[in-house]
Coordinates of C-alpha atoms in Angstrom, one line a residue:
M194 CA -18.7 77.4 -49.4
V195 CA -17.3 79.7 -52.1
F196 CA -18.0 79.1 -55.8
R197 CA -16.3 80.7 -58.8
V198 CA -18.6 81.9 -61.5
P199 CA -17.8 82.3 -65.2
K200 CA -16.1 85.6 -66.1
N201 CA -18.4 88.5 -67.1
S202 CA -21.5 86.5 -66.1
F203 CA -22.9 89.3 -64.0
K204 CA -22.8 91.7 -66.9
R205 CA -25.4 89.6 -68.7
N206 CA -28.1 90.3 -66.2
R207 CA -27.9 86.8 -64.8
S208 CA -28.9 86.1 -61.2
W209 CA -27.0 83.5 -59.2
G210 CA -28.4 81.4 -56.3
C211 CA -27.2 78.6 -54.0
V212 CA -29.1 75.3 -54.3
F213 CA -28.7 71.7 -53.3
W214 CA -29.9 68.4 -54.9
D215 CA -33.1 67.3 -53.0
E216 CA -34.3 63.8 -53.8
R217 CA -37.6 64.6 -52.2
L218 CA -38.6 66.8 -55.1
N219 CA -40.3 65.0 -58.0
Y220 CA -39.5 61.7 -56.3
P221 CA -37.8 59.5 -57.5
N222 CA -36.2 61.9 -60.0
G223 CA -35.2 64.7 -57.5
G224 CA -34.5 68.3 -58.3
W225 CA -32.6 71.5 -57.2
S226 CA -33.9 73.2 -54.1
Y227 CA -33.2 76.7 -52.6
Q228 CA -34.6 75.7 -49.2
G229 CA -32.3 76.6 -46.4
C230 CA -29.7 78.2 -48.7
N231 CA -28.6 81.8 -49.0
S232 CA -26.1 83.4 -51.4
I233 CA -23.8 86.4 -50.9
L234 CA -22.0 88.0 -53.7
I235 CA -18.3 88.5 -52.7
N236 CA -17.0 90.1 -56.0
S237 CA -17.5 89.8 -59.7
T238 CA -16.1 86.3 -59.8
H239 CA -17.2 84.5 -56.6
V240 CA -20.4 83.7 -54.7
R241 CA -20.5 82.5 -51.2
C242 CA -23.2 80.0 -50.2
F243 CA -24.6 79.3 -46.7
C244 CA -26.9 76.3 -46.3
N245 CA -28.5 75.2 -43.1
H246 CA -30.4 71.9 -43.3
L247 CA -31.9 70.8 -40.0
T248 CA -31.2 67.2 -39.2
S249 CA -33.3 64.7 -37.2
F250 CA -31.6 61.7 -35.6
A251 CA -33.8 59.5 -37.7
V252 CA -31.5 59.9 -40.7
V253 CA -29.4 57.0 -39.4
M254 CA -32.3 54.6 -39.7
R255 CA -34.1 55.9 -42.8
L256 CA -34.3 53.4 -45.6
N257 CA -36.0 55.8 -48.1
P258 CA -35.6 59.4 -48.9
E259 CA -36.7 61.8 -46.2
P260 CA -40.5 62.3 -46.0
K261 CA -41.9 65.7 -46.8
L262 CA -42.3 67.5 -43.4
T263 CA -43.5 71.0 -42.8
K264 CA -40.9 73.5 -41.7
I265 CA -42.3 73.5 -38.1
H266 CA -41.9 69.7 -37.8
E267 CA -38.4 69.8 -39.3
K268 CA -37.4 72.5 -36.7
L269 CA -39.1 70.6 -33.8
L270 CA -37.4 67.3 -34.7
S271 CA -34.1 69.1 -35.0
V272 CA -34.5 70.8 -31.6
I273 CA -35.5 67.5 -30.0
T274 CA -32.5 65.7 -31.6
Y275 CA -30.0 68.3 -30.4
I276 CA -31.4 68.7 -26.9
G277 CA -31.6 64.9 -26.5
C278 CA -28.1 64.4 -27.8
C279 CA -26.7 67.1 -25.5
L280 CA -28.5 65.5 -22.5
S281 CA -27.1 62.1 -23.4
I282 CA -23.6 63.5 -23.9
L283 CA -23.9 65.1 -20.4
G284 CA -25.1 61.9 -18.8
L285 CA -22.5 59.7 -20.6
G286 CA -19.8 62.2 -19.6
I287 CA -20.8 61.8 -16.0
I288 CA -20.4 58.0 -16.3
I289 CA -17.0 58.4 -18.0
L290 CA -15.9 60.9 -15.3
T291 CA -17.0 58.6 -12.5
F292 CA -15.0 55.8 -14.0
L293 CA -11.9 57.9 -14.4
L294 CA -12.1 59.5 -10.9
F295 CA -12.9 56.6 -8.6
K296 CA -10.5 53.6 -8.4
K297 CA -13.1 51.6 -6.5
W298 CA -15.5 52.0 -9.5
R299 CA -12.8 51.1 -12.0
S300 CA -12.1 47.8 -10.2
D301 CA -15.5 46.3 -11.2
V302 CA -15.5 44.6 -14.6
R303 CA -19.2 45.7 -15.1
H304 CA -18.1 49.3 -14.8
K305 CA -15.3 48.7 -17.3
V306 CA -17.9 47.5 -19.7
L307 CA -20.2 50.4 -19.0
F308 CA -17.3 52.8 -19.5
N309 CA -16.5 51.3 -22.9
F310 CA -20.2 51.4 -23.9
S311 CA -20.4 55.1 -22.8
L312 CA -17.3 55.9 -24.8
A313 CA -18.8 54.3 -27.9
L314 CA -22.1 56.1 -27.6
V315 CA -20.8 59.5 -26.7
S316 CA -18.4 59.3 -29.6
F317 CA -21.3 58.5 -31.9
L318 CA -23.4 61.4 -30.6
L319 CA -20.6 63.9 -30.8
I320 CA -19.7 62.9 -34.4
F321 CA -23.4 63.0 -35.4
L322 CA -23.8 66.5 -34.0
I323 CA -20.6 67.8 -35.6
G324 CA -20.3 66.1 -38.9
I325 CA -23.5 64.3 -40.2
E326 CA -24.3 67.3 -42.5
K327 CA -20.7 68.1 -43.6
T328 CA -21.2 66.6 -47.1
E329 CA -19.0 69.4 -48.6
W330 CA -15.9 67.9 -47.0
N331 CA -15.7 65.1 -49.6
Y332 CA -13.4 62.5 -48.2
G333 CA -13.9 64.0 -44.7
C334 CA -17.5 63.1 -45.1
L335 CA -16.4 59.5 -45.8
V336 CA -14.4 59.5 -42.5
I337 CA -17.4 60.8 -40.6
A338 CA -19.7 58.1 -42.0
V339 CA -17.1 55.4 -41.2
L340 CA -16.8 56.6 -37.6
L341 CA -20.5 56.9 -37.2
H342 CA -21.0 53.4 -38.4
F343 CA -18.2 52.0 -36.2
F344 CA -19.3 53.7 -33.0
M345 CA -22.9 52.8 -33.5
L346 CA -22.1 49.1 -33.9
A347 CA -19.7 49.3 -31.0
S348 CA -22.4 50.6 -28.6
F349 CA -24.5 47.6 -29.5
T350 CA -21.6 45.1 -29.1
W351 CA -20.8 46.5 -25.6
M352 CA -24.4 46.2 -24.6
L353 CA -24.2 42.5 -25.7
V354 CA -21.1 42.1 -23.5
E355 CA -23.0 43.6 -20.6
A356 CA -25.8 41.0 -21.0
F357 CA -23.3 38.2 -21.2
I358 CA -21.6 39.2 -18.0
H359 CA -24.9 39.3 -16.2
Y360 CA -25.7 35.8 -17.6
L361 CA -22.4 34.6 -16.1
K362 CA -23.1 36.2 -12.7
L363 CA -26.8 35.4 -12.3
V364 CA -27.4 32.2 -14.3
K365 CA -24.3 30.1 -14.7
V366 CA -22.9 31.1 -11.3
I367 CA -20.4 28.1 -11.0
G368 CA -17.4 28.0 -13.2
T369 CA -17.8 31.5 -14.4
Y370 CA -14.1 32.5 -14.3
I371 CA -12.8 33.4 -17.7
P372 CA -9.1 34.4 -17.9
N373 CA -8.5 37.8 -19.4
L374 CA -12.2 38.4 -19.7
M375 CA -11.9 42.2 -20.3
Q376 CA -9.3 41.8 -23.0
K377 CA -11.4 39.3 -24.8
A378 CA -14.5 41.5 -24.4
M379 CA -12.6 44.4 -25.9
L380 CA -11.4 42.3 -28.8
F381 CA -14.9 41.3 -29.6
A382 CA -16.8 44.6 -28.9
W383 CA -14.3 46.9 -30.7
G384 CA -13.1 44.3 -33.2
L385 CA -16.4 43.2 -34.7
P386 CA -17.5 46.7 -35.7
L387 CA -14.0 47.4 -37.1
L388 CA -14.2 44.2 -39.1
M389 CA -17.5 45.3 -40.6
V390 CA -16.2 48.7 -41.5
I391 CA -13.0 47.2 -43.1
I392 CA -15.2 44.8 -45.2
I393 CA -17.3 47.7 -46.6
L394 CA -14.3 49.8 -47.3
A395 CA -12.6 46.9 -49.1
V396 CA -15.7 46.2 -51.2
N397 CA -16.5 49.8 -52.2
P398 CA -15.6 52.9 -50.2
N399 CA -18.3 54.8 -52.1
L400 CA -20.9 52.9 -50.0
Y401 CA -20.1 55.4 -47.2
F402 CA -21.3 58.3 -49.4
G403 CA -25.0 58.4 -48.5
E404 CA -27.7 59.5 -51.0
H405 CA -29.7 61.9 -48.8
Q406 CA -27.4 64.9 -48.1
H407 CA -25.8 63.3 -45.1
C408 CA -22.5 61.6 -44.2
W409 CA -24.0 58.2 -43.7
L410 CA -24.2 54.8 -45.3
S411 CA -25.7 54.2 -48.7
D412 CA -29.1 52.6 -48.8
R413 CA -27.6 49.7 -50.9
V414 CA -25.6 48.4 -47.9
F415 CA -27.8 49.6 -45.0
Y416 CA -29.5 46.2 -44.4
F417 CA -26.3 44.3 -44.3
A418 CA -24.1 46.7 -42.4
V419 CA -26.6 48.2 -39.9
A420 CA -30.1 46.6 -39.8
A421 CA -29.1 43.0 -39.7
P422 CA -26.3 43.1 -37.0
V423 CA -28.4 45.5 -34.9
V424 CA -31.5 43.3 -35.0
L425 CA -29.4 40.2 -34.3
M426 CA -27.7 41.7 -31.3
L427 CA -30.9 43.0 -29.8
L428 CA -32.6 39.6 -30.2
I429 CA -29.6 38.0 -28.4
N430 CA -29.8 40.6 -25.7
Y431 CA -33.5 40.0 -25.1
V432 CA -33.2 36.2 -25.1
T433 CA -30.3 36.5 -22.6
F434 CA -32.4 38.7 -20.2
M435 CA -35.4 36.4 -20.5
I436 CA -33.1 33.5 -19.4
I437 CA -31.8 35.6 -16.5
L438 CA -35.4 36.5 -15.5
Y439 CA -36.5 32.8 -15.6
S440 CA -33.5 31.6 -13.8
N441 CA -34.0 34.1 -10.9
T442 CA -37.7 33.6 -10.5
C443 CA -38.4 30.0 -11.4
G444 CA -35.0 28.4 -11.5
R445 CA -32.7 27.1 -8.8
T446 CA -29.5 29.0 -9.5
K447 CA -30.4 31.7 -6.9
Q448 CA -30.0 29.0 -4.2
L449 CA -26.3 28.6 -5.1
R450 CA -25.3 32.1 -4.2
T451 CA -24.9 32.8 -0.5
N452 CA -24.3 36.5 -0.7
Q453 CA -27.9 37.7 -1.1
S454 CA -27.0 41.4 -1.1
E455 CA -24.6 40.9 -4.0
R456 CA -27.2 38.9 -5.9
R457 CA -29.9 41.6 -5.2
E458 CA -27.5 44.3 -6.5
L459 CA -26.8 42.2 -9.7
I460 CA -30.5 41.8 -10.3
I461 CA -31.1 45.6 -10.0
R462 CA -28.3 46.3 -12.4
A463 CA -29.5 43.6 -14.8
R464 CA -33.0 45.2 -14.8
A465 CA -31.4 48.6 -15.6
V466 CA -29.5 47.2 -18.5
F467 CA -32.6 45.4 -19.8
C468 CA -34.6 48.6 -19.6
A469 CA -31.9 50.4 -21.6
S470 CA -32.0 47.5 -24.2
V471 CA -35.8 47.7 -24.4
L472 CA -35.5 51.5 -24.9
L473 CA -32.9 51.0 -27.6
G474 CA -34.9 48.3 -29.3
L475 CA -38.1 50.3 -29.3
S476 CA -36.3 53.3 -30.8
W477 CA -35.1 51.2 -33.7
V478 CA -38.6 49.8 -34.2
F479 CA -39.8 53.4 -34.4
G480 CA -37.0 54.2 -36.9
C481 CA -38.1 51.4 -39.2
L482 CA -41.8 52.3 -38.9
A483 CA -40.9 55.9 -40.0
D484 CA -40.6 54.5 -43.5
I485 CA -44.3 53.4 -43.5
K486 CA -46.7 55.8 -45.2
G487 CA -49.0 57.5 -42.7
A488 CA -46.8 56.7 -39.7
E489 CA -43.7 58.8 -40.6
L490 CA -44.4 61.8 -38.4
I491 CA -45.2 60.2 -35.1
C492 CA -42.5 57.6 -35.5
E493 CA -39.9 60.3 -36.3
Y494 CA -40.7 62.0 -33.0
L495 CA -40.7 58.8 -31.0
F496 CA -37.4 57.7 -32.6
A497 CA -35.7 61.0 -31.9
V498 CA -36.8 61.1 -28.3
T499 CA -36.1 57.4 -27.4
T500 CA -32.7 57.2 -29.1
T501 CA -31.2 60.5 -28.1
L502 CA -32.1 60.2 -24.4
Q503 CA -30.6 56.8 -23.9
G504 CA -27.3 58.1 -22.6
F505 CA -29.0 60.4 -20.1
L506 CA -31.2 57.5 -18.8
M507 CA -28.1 55.3 -18.4
S508 CA -26.5 57.9 -16.1
I509 CA -29.7 57.9 -14.0
F510 CA -29.7 54.1 -13.8
F511 CA -26.0 53.6 -13.0
V512 CA -24.9 56.9 -11.2
F513 CA -27.8 58.9 -9.7
R514 CA -29.9 56.0 -8.5
R515 CA -27.0 54.0 -7.1
K516 CA -26.3 54.8 -3.4
N517 CA -22.7 53.6 -3.5
T518 CA -21.9 55.8 -6.5
R519 CA -23.7 58.8 -5.1
D520 CA -21.7 58.4 -1.9
L521 CA -18.5 58.5 -3.9
W522 CA -19.4 61.9 -5.4
L523 CA -20.8 63.2 -2.1
N524 CA -17.5 62.4 -0.4
V525 CA -15.5 64.2 -3.1
M526 CA -17.8 67.3 -2.8
K527 CA -17.6 67.2 1.0
K528 CA -13.8 67.1 0.9
H529 CA -13.7 69.9 -1.6
F530 CA -16.1 72.0 0.5
E531 CA -14.1 71.4 3.7
S532 CA -10.9 72.3 1.9
E533 CA -12.3 75.6 0.7
T534 CA -13.7 76.3 4.2
N535 CA -10.3 75.7 5.8
Q536 CA -8.5 77.9 3.2
K537 CA -11.0 80.8 4.0
T538 CA -10.5 80.3 7.7
S539 CA -6.7 80.3 7.5
S540 CA -6.8 83.4 5.3
N541 CA -9.0 85.3 7.8
K542 CA -6.6 84.7 10.7

């Protein structure tokens, strides 16, 4: 950023420096900090500032100002966050690409749900990496905070839809047909987060200007807009999977399904979704515990690792460990290899 300085200021032997307001200094009063900022004199009237503040993924769950961490821990958390986000983006990209490339994969409603979930989560991660620190963009920062909030909630609503579909397939079994199921699922899973965002914007758009040098929600609305809906959806998810577990171990619904191979496949998939839900739930527990004095450091590390790697683990569960999906990719690569071999053979004749 370039700042204009008062005329003839440099002639008065004044020194100029770039600073930012850090609430961690003299908490709760705050103070100006030079940390991570450098200044370059352009000419007699302008100074250019470069600031690089490392960001951990835990900023999206922090209820209080950032804890005082040493430089080495800040760097390590930032590296873990960026590596984890990149791995998750790669894994989610593979899921999205699999859905787009293979018609057979797209025909399954569960894969449609997984595609929408992946789309929501990868959008959240990309916007986080690109824009969470762009506080100098003013209203652009508001747009970033709105999108982060929307896609975060959407990833949870789509996981809730996934749990509901498994409930229909593995518990209810009879009378599970719902007309226009996917359209209704999209209306719920994309519409509910949108409604939440619209409500906050209607009440006070300034609530999307966070207080901790990040483009994120204000602490004043965090409990209502993030913590409450996330906890509620996670609880519903866990209760649903407990019902599925009971029904398929102690209940009688398993006797109603004649296609045992299909049922076995559904159970494997349900376990994978449940594991992802547990991982996500644990990560948010760590995020909340990061505000407890004495537990900040270890919980920040655990939150960064468990949250950012979720997308990568989803690709392992639903692509790499699934024989049918692996075969689809192997067939594509085999055809590509054979095509290249034939081209080389014909060119050598």
